[in-house]
Coordinates of C-alpha atoms and ligand atoms in Angstrom, one line a residue:
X14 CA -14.0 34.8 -6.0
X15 CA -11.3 33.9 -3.6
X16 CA -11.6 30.3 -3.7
X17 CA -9.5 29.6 -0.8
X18 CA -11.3 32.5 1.3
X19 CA -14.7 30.7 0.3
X20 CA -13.3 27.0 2.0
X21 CA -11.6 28.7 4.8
X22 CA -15.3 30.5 5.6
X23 CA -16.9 27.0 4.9
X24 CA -14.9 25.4 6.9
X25 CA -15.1 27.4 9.9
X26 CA -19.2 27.9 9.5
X27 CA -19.5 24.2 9.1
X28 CA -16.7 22.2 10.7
X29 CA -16.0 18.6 11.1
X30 CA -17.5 17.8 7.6
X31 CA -14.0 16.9 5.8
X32 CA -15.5 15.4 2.8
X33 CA -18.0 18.1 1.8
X34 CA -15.1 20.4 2.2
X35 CA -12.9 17.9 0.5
X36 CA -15.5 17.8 -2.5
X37 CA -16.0 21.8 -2.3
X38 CA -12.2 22.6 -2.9
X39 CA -12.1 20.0 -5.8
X40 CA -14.8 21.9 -7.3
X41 CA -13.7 25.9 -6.7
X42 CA -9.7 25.3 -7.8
X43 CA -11.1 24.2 -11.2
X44 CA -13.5 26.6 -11.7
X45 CA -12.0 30.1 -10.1
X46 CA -10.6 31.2 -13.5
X47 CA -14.3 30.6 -15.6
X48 CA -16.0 32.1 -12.6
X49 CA -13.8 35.3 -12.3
X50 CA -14.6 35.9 -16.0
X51 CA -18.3 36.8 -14.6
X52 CA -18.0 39.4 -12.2
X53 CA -21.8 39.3 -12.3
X54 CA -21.7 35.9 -10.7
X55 CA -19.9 37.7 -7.8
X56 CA -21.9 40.7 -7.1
X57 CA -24.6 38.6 -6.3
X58 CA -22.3 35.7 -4.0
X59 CA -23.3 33.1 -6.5
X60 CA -20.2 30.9 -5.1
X61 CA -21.3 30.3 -1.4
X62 CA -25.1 30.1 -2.6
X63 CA -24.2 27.4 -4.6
X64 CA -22.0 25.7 -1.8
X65 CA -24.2 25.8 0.7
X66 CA -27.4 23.5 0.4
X67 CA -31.0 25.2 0.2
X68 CA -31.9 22.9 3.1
X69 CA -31.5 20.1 5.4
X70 CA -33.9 17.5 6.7
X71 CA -32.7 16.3 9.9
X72 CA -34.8 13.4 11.6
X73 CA -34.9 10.5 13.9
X74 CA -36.0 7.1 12.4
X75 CA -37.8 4.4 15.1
X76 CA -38.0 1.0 14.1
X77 CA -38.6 -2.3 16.3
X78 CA -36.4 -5.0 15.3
X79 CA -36.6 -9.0 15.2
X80 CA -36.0 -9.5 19.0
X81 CA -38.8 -7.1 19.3
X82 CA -36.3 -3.9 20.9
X83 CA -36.3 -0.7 19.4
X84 CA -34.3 0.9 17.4
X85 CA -33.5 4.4 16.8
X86 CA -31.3 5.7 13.5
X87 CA -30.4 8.9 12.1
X88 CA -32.5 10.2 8.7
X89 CA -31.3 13.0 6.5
X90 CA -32.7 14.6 2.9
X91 CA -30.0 17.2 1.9
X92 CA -31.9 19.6 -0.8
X93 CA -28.8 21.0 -2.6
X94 CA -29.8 22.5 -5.7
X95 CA -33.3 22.8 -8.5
X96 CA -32.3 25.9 -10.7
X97 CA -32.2 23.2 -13.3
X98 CA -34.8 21.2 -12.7
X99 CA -36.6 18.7 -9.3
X100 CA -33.9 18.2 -6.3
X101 CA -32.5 14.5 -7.5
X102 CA -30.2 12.2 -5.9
X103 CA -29.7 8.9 -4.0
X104 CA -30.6 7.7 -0.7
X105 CA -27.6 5.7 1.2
X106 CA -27.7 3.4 3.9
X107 CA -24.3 2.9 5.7
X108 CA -23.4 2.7 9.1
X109 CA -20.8 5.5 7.8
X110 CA -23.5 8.3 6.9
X111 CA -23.4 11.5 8.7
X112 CA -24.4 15.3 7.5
X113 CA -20.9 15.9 5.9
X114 CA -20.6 12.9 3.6
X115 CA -24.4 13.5 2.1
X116 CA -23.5 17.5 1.9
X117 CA -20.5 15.6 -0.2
X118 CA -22.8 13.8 -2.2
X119 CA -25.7 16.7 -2.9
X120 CA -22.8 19.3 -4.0
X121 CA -21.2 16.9 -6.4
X122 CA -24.8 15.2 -7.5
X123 CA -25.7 19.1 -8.4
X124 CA -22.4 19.3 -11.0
X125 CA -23.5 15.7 -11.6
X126 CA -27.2 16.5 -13.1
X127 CA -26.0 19.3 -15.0
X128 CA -23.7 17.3 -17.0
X129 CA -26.2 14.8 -17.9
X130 CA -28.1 17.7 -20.0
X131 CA -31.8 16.4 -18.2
X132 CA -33.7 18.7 -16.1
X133 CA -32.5 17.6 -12.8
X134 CA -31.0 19.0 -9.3
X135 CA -28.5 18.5 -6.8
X136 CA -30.0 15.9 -3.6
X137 CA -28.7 12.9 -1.6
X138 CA -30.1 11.8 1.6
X139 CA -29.8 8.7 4.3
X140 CA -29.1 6.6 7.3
X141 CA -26.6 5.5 9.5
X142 CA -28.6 2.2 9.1
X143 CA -27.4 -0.1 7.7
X144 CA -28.8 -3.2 5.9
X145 CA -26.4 -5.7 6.5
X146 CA -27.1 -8.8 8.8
X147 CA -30.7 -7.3 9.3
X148 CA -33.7 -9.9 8.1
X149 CA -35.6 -8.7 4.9
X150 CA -38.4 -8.0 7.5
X151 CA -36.1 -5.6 9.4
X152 CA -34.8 -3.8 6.4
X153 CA -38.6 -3.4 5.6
X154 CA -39.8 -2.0 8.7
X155 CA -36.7 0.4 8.8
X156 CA -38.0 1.5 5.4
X157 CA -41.2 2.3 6.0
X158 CA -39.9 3.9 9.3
X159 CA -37.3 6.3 7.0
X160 CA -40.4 6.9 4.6
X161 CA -42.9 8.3 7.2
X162 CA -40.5 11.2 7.4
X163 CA -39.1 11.6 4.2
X164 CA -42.6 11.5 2.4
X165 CA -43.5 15.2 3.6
X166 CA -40.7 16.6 1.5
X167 CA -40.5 14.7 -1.8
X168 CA -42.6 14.6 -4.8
X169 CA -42.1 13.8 -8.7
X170 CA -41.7 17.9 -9.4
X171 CA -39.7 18.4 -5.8
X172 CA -37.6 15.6 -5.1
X173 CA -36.9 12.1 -6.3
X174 CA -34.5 10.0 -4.1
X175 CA -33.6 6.8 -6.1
X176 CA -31.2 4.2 -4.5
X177 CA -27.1 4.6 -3.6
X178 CA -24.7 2.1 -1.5
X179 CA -27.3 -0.4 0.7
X180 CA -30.3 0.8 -0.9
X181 CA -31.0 -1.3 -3.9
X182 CA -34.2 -2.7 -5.5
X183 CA -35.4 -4.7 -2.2
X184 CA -35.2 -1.0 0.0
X185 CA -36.5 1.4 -3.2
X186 CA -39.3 -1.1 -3.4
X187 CA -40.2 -0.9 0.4
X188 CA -39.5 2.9 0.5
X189 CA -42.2 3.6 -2.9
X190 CA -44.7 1.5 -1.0
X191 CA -44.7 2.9 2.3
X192 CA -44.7 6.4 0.3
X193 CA -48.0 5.4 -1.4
X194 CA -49.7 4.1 1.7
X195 CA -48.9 7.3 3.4
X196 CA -49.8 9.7 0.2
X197 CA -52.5 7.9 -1.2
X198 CA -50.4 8.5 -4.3
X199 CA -49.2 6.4 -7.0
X200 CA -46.5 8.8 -8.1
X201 CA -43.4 8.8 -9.9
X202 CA -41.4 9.5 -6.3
X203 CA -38.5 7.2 -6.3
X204 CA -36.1 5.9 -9.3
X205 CA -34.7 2.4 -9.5
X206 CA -38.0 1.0 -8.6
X207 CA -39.0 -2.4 -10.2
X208 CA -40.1 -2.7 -13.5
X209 CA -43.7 -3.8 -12.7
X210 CA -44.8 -0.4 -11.2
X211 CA -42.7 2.1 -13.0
X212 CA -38.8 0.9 -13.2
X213 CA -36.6 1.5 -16.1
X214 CA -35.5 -1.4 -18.0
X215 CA -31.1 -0.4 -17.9
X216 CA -31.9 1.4 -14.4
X217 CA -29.9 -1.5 -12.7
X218 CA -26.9 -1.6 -15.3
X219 CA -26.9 2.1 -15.9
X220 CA -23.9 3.6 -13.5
X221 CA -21.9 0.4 -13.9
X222 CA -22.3 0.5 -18.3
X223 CA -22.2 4.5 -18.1
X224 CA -19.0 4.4 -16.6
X225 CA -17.6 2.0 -19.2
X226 CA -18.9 3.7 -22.0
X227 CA -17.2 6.6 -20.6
X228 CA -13.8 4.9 -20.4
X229 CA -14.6 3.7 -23.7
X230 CA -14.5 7.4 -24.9
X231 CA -11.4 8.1 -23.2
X232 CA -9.6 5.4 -24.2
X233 CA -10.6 6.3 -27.7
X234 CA -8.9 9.8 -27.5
X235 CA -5.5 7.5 -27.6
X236 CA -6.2 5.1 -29.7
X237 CA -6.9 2.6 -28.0
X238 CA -10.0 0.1 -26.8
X239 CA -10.9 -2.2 -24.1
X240 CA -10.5 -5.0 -25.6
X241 CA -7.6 -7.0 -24.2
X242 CA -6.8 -5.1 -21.3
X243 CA -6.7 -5.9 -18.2
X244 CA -9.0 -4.5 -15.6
X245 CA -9.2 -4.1 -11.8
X246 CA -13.0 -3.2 -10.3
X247 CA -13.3 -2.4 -7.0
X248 CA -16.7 -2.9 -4.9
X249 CA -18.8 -6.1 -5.9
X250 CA -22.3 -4.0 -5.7
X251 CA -24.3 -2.4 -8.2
X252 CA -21.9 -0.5 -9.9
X253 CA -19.5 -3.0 -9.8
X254 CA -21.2 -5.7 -10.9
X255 CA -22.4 -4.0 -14.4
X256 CA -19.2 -2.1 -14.5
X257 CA -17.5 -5.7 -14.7
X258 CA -20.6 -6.7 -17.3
X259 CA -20.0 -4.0 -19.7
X260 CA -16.2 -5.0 -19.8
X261 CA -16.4 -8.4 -20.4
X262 CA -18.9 -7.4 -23.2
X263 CA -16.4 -4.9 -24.2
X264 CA -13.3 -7.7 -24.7
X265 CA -12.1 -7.0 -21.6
X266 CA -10.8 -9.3 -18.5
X267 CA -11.9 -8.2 -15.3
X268 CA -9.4 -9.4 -12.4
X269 CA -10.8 -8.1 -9.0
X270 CA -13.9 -6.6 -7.5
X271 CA -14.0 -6.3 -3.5
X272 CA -16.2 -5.2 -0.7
X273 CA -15.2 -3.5 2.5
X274 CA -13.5 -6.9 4.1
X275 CA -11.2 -6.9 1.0
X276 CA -10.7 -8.1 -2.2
X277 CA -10.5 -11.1 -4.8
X278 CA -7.8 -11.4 -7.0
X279 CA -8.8 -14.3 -10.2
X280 CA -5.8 -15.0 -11.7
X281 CA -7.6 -16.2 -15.2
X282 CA -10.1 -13.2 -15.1
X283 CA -13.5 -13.2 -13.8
X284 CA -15.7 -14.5 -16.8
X285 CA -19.3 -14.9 -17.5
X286 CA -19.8 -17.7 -15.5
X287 CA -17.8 -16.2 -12.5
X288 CA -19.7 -13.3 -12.8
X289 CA -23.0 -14.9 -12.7
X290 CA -21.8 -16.3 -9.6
X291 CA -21.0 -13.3 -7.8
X292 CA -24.7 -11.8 -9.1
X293 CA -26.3 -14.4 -7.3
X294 CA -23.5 -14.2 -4.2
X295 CA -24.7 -10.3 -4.1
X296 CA -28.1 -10.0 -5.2
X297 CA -29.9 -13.0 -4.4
X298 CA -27.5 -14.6 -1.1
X299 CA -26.6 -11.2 0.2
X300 CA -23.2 -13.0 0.7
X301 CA -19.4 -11.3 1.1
X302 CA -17.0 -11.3 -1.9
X303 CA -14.3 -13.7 0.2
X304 CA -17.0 -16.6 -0.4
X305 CA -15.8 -16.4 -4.6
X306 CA -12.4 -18.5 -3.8
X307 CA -14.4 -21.6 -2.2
X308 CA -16.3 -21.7 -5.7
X309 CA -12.8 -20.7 -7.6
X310 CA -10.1 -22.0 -5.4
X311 CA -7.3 -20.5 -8.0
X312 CA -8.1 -17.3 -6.9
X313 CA -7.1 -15.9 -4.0
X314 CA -8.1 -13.3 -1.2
X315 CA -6.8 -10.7 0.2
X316 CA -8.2 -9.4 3.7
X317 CA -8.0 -6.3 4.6
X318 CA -6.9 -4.8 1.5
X319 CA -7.7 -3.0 -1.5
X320 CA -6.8 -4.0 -5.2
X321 CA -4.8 -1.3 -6.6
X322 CA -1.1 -2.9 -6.2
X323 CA -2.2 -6.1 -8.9
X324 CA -1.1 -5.4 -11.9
X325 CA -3.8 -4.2 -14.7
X326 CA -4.3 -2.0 -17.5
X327 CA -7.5 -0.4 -16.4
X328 CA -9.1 0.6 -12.4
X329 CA -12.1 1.4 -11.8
X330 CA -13.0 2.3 -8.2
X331 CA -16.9 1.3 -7.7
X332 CA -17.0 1.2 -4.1
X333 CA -17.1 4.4 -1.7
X334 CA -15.3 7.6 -1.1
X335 CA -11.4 8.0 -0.7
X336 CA -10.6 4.1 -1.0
X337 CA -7.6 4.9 -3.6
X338 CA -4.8 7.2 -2.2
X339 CA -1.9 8.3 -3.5
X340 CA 0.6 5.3 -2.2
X341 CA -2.1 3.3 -4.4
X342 CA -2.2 5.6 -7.5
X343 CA 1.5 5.8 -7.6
X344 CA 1.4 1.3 -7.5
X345 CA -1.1 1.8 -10.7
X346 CA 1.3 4.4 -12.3
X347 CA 4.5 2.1 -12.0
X348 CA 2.2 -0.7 -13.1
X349 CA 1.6 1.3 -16.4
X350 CA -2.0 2.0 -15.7
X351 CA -3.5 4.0 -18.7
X352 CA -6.7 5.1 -17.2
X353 CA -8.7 5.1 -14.1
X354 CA -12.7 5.7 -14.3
X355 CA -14.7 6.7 -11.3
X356 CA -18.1 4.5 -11.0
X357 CA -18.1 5.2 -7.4
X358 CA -18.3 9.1 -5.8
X359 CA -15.2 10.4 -4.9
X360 CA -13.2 7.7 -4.2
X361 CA -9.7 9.0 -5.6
X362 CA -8.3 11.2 -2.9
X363 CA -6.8 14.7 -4.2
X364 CA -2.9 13.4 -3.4
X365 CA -3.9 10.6 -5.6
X366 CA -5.6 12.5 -8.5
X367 CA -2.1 14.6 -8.7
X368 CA -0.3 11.6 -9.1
X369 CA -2.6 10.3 -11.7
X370 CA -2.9 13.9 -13.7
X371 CA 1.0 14.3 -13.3
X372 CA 1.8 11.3 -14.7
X373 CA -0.7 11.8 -17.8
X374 CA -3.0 9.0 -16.9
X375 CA -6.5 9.2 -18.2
X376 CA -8.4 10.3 -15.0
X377 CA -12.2 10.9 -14.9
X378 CA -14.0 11.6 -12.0
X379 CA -17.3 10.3 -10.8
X380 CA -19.3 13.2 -11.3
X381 CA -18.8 12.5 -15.0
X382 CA -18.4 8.7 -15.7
X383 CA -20.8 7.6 -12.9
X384 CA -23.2 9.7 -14.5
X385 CA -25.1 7.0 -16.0
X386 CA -27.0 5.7 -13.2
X387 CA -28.9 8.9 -12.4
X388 CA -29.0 9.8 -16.7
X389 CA -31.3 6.6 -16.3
X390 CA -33.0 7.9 -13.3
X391 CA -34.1 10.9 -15.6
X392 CA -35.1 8.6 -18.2
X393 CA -37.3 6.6 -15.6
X394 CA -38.6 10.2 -14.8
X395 CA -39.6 10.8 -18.2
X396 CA -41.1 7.4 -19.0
X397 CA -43.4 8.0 -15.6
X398 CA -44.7 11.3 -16.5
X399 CA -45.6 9.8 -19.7
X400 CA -47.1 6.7 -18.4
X401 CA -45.0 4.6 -21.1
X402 CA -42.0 2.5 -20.7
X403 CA -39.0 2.5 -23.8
X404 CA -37.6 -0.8 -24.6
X405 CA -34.0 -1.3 -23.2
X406 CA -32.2 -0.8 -26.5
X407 CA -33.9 2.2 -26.9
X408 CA -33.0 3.6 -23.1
X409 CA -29.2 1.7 -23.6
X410 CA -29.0 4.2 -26.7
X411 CA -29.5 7.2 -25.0
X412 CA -27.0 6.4 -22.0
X413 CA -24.8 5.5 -24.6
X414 CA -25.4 9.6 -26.1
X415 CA -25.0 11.0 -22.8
X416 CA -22.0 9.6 -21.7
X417 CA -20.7 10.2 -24.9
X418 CA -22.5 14.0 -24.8
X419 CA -20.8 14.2 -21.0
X420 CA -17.1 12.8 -22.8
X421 CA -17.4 16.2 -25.3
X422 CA -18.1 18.7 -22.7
X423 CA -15.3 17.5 -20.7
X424 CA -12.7 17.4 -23.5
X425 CA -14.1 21.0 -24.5
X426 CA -13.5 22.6 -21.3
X427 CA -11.2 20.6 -20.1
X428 CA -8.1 20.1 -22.5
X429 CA -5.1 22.0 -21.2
X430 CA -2.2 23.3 -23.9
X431 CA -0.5 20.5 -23.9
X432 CA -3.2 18.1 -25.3
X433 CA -3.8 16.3 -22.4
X434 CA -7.5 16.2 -21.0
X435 CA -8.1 17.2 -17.8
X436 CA -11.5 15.9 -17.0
X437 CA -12.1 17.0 -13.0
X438 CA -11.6 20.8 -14.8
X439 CA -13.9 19.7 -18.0
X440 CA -16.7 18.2 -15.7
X441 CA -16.7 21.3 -13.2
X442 CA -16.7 23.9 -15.2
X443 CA -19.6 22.5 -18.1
X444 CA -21.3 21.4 -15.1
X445 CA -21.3 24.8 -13.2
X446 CA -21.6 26.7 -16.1
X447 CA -25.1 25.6 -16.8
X448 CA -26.6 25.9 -13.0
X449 CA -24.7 29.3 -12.4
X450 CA -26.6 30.8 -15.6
X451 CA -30.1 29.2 -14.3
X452 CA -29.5 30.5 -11.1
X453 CA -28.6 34.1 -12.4
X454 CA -31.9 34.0 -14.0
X455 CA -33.6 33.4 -11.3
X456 CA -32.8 36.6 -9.5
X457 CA -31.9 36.2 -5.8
X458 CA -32.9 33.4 -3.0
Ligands
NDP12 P1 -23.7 -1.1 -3.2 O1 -24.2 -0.9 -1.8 O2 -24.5 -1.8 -4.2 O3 -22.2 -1.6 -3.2 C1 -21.2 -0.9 -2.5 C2 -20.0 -1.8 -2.6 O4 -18.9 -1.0 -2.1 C3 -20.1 -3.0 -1.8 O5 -19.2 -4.0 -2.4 C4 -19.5 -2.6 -0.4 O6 -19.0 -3.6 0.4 C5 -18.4 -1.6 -0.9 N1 -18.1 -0.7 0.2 C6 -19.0 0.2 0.8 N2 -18.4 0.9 1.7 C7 -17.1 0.5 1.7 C8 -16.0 0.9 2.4 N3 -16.1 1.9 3.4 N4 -14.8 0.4 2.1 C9 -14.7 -0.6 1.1 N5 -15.7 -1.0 0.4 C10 -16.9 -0.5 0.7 O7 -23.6 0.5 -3.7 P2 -23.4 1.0 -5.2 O8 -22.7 0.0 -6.0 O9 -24.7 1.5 -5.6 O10 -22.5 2.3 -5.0 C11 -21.1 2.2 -5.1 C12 -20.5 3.6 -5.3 O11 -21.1 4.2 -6.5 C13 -20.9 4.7 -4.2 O12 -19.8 5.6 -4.1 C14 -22.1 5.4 -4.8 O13 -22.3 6.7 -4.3 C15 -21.7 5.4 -6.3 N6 -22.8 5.6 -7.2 C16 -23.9 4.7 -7.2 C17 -24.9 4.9 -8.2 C18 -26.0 3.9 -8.3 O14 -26.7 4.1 -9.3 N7 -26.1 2.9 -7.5 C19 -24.9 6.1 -9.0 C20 -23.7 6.9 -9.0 C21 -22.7 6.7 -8.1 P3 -19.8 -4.1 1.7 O15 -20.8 -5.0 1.2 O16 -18.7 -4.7 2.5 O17 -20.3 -2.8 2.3

């Protein structure tokens, strides 16, 4: 393989996608060298088969809204990969979505799965809807709108969407119940559903614990531990929420989280109480993050900006794609930074990742410390099939493994002579590894 032959042909076949072409090169500059060691893999163009998604659903979502005037949205189910198992991957509602940020999404989610050592593909899927300011009753009918689509191509042994940005409990509970109406089916369709018909008890804290028990291993490679450092979050959603959880837990001090207005800076650390506050701010008034420094006037907020220039020990960017760049990585390097964990996809840019690997900083990308969320997903697979539910210790135990399991692999194929750990070339290569040999079993599609 000719790794920059295969983007150059990408991006001429599919242009005006910069992020799945973003997250394509990420991928085939770190694993050229493995590949090329497997001239089979090329005889039978295993590169561009894996690049290029098995299909893509394409459809227009109608939905009536409050004032009674319809709406029309754009629906999309990108199938990426199932050697390894059922296509698998979130649904996201933005106002941002189009084809090239969910062909982002599936190609990464497909690296992803294969990491987490369950039997699960590459998906993602979506709407340029998005939840915010719409009534409960709107989100609903836009739900069951989406679903009336989506429900001809998904199935527990298919594809199992499961929730992403704007599609939390509230949306996967609307979505599982207009797919039963429609199916007749009471079915193990969608993860992340509520824990009275089929959830998994850690499901909500999964992404946000899995990426701190991933930082956890990192930091442990140097000797050192959470406990007493400093910690900027970004995003004040799901994963950032139990991302800031796990690190109080852990002896840490959490010191921002944001959302895409701009951010909150607490000067004596967000604690348990604070944090209980912006739970309820999130989940329960569906309020924005600027509302904390009424309720905790020594903070302050910052519009319009993002948190990397405070100073901290830790970041952890939990909000979207490419929201730290490489003026920001080179503020956290100067401010002594020791690591950076990924709870959200993509959201270092590649300048930024070079500043970060130059300078030695512990760097892990979301494919392997956001892993958590969908590990949890498989879980809440597995308990379905089996018509049981584990308790949370027991389910908390076995994220705990994988993230852990994940950590290895990327040390293994990722440490470069000099001792330092390059996880992006650990992650990609374990991950590919694995879905490249499924797929040469497979023969030819
Ligand atoms: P939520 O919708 O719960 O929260 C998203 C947060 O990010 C909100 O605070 C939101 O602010 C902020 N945000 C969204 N878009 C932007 C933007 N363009 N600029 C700045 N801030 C923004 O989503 P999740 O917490 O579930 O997802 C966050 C990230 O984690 C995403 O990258 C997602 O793909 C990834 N992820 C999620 C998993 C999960 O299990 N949920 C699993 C693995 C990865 P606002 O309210 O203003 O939009």
């Amino acid at each position: 393989m000719d790794a920059k032959q295969v983007l150059a042909d990408l991006q001429r076949r599919f242009p005006n996608e910069p992020e799945y072409h973003q997250a394509v090169e990420e991928v085939l500059g770190t694993i050229e060298e493995e590949y090329n060691k497997h001239p089979e893999f090329d005889k039978v163009n295993l590169i561009e088969r894996l690049c290029i998604p098995d299909r893509i659903y394409q459809f227009r979502v109608t939905w009536t809204d409050d004032k009674g005037n319809v709406q029309t949205n754009m629906g999309y189910r990108i199938q990426h990969n199932n050697a390894i198992g059922p296509y698998k991957g979130g649904i996201r509602f933005h106002k941002s979505v189009n084809l090239g940020i969910l062909k982002f999404l599936a190609f990464e989610q497909t690296f992803k799965n294969s990491l987490t050592t369950l039997a699960m593909g590459g998906a993602k899927g979506g709407s340029d809807f998005s939840p915010r300011g719409k009534s409960s009753a709107e989100v609903m009918r836009f739900c069951q709108a989406f679903m009336l689509e989506l429900y001809r191509h998904i199935g527990p042994d298919c594809d199992v969407p499961a929730g992403d940005i704007g599609v939390g409990g509230r949306e996967v509970g609307y979505m599982f119940g207009a797919y039963k109406k429609y199916c007749r089916q009471f079915q193990g369709v969608l993860t992340g559903k509520g824990l009275e018909f089929g959830g998994s008890l850690i499901r909500p804290e999964a992404t946000g614990y899995g990426t701190v028990y991933f930082l956890r291993a990192m930091l442990k490679t140097k000797g050192q531990e959470i406990a007493g450092k400093k910690v900027l979050i970004s995003g004040s959603g799901n994963v950032a929420q139990y991302a800031a959880e796990k690190v109080l837990q852990l002896g840490g001090t959490v010191m921002t989280m944001s959302d895409s207005d701009g951010y909150i800076y607490d000067p004596d650390g967000i604690d348990r109480a604070k944090l209980d506050y912006i739970f309820d701010l999130k989940q329960v008034q569906r309020g924005r993050i600027k509302e904390y420094v009424e309720e905790y006037p020594n903070a302050k907020y910052v519009a319009g900006a993002k948190p990397w220039f405070e100073k901290a020990d830790i970041a952890l960017p939990c909000a979207t794609q490419n929201e730290l760049n490489e003026e920001a990585a080179k503020a956290l390097v100067a401010n002594g930074v020791i690591a950076v964990a990924e709870g959200a996809n993509m959201p270092t840019t590649p300048d930024a990742i070079k500043v970060l690997q130059d300078a030695k900083v512990l760097y892990s990308p979301g494919k392997a410390s956001n892993a958590g969320g969908v590990s949890v997903s498989g879980l809440e697979m597995a308990q379905n099939s089996q018509r049981l539910n584990w308790t949370s210790e027991e389910v908390d135990a076995k994220l705990l493994w994988i993230m852990e399991n994940i950590h290895d692999n990327c040390v293994k194929y990722g440490t470069e002579a000099d001792g330092y750990v390059n996880y992006v070339k650990g992650a990609n290569v374990a991950g590919f590894m694995k879905v490249a040999k499924a797929m040469m079993a497979q023969g030819v599609f």
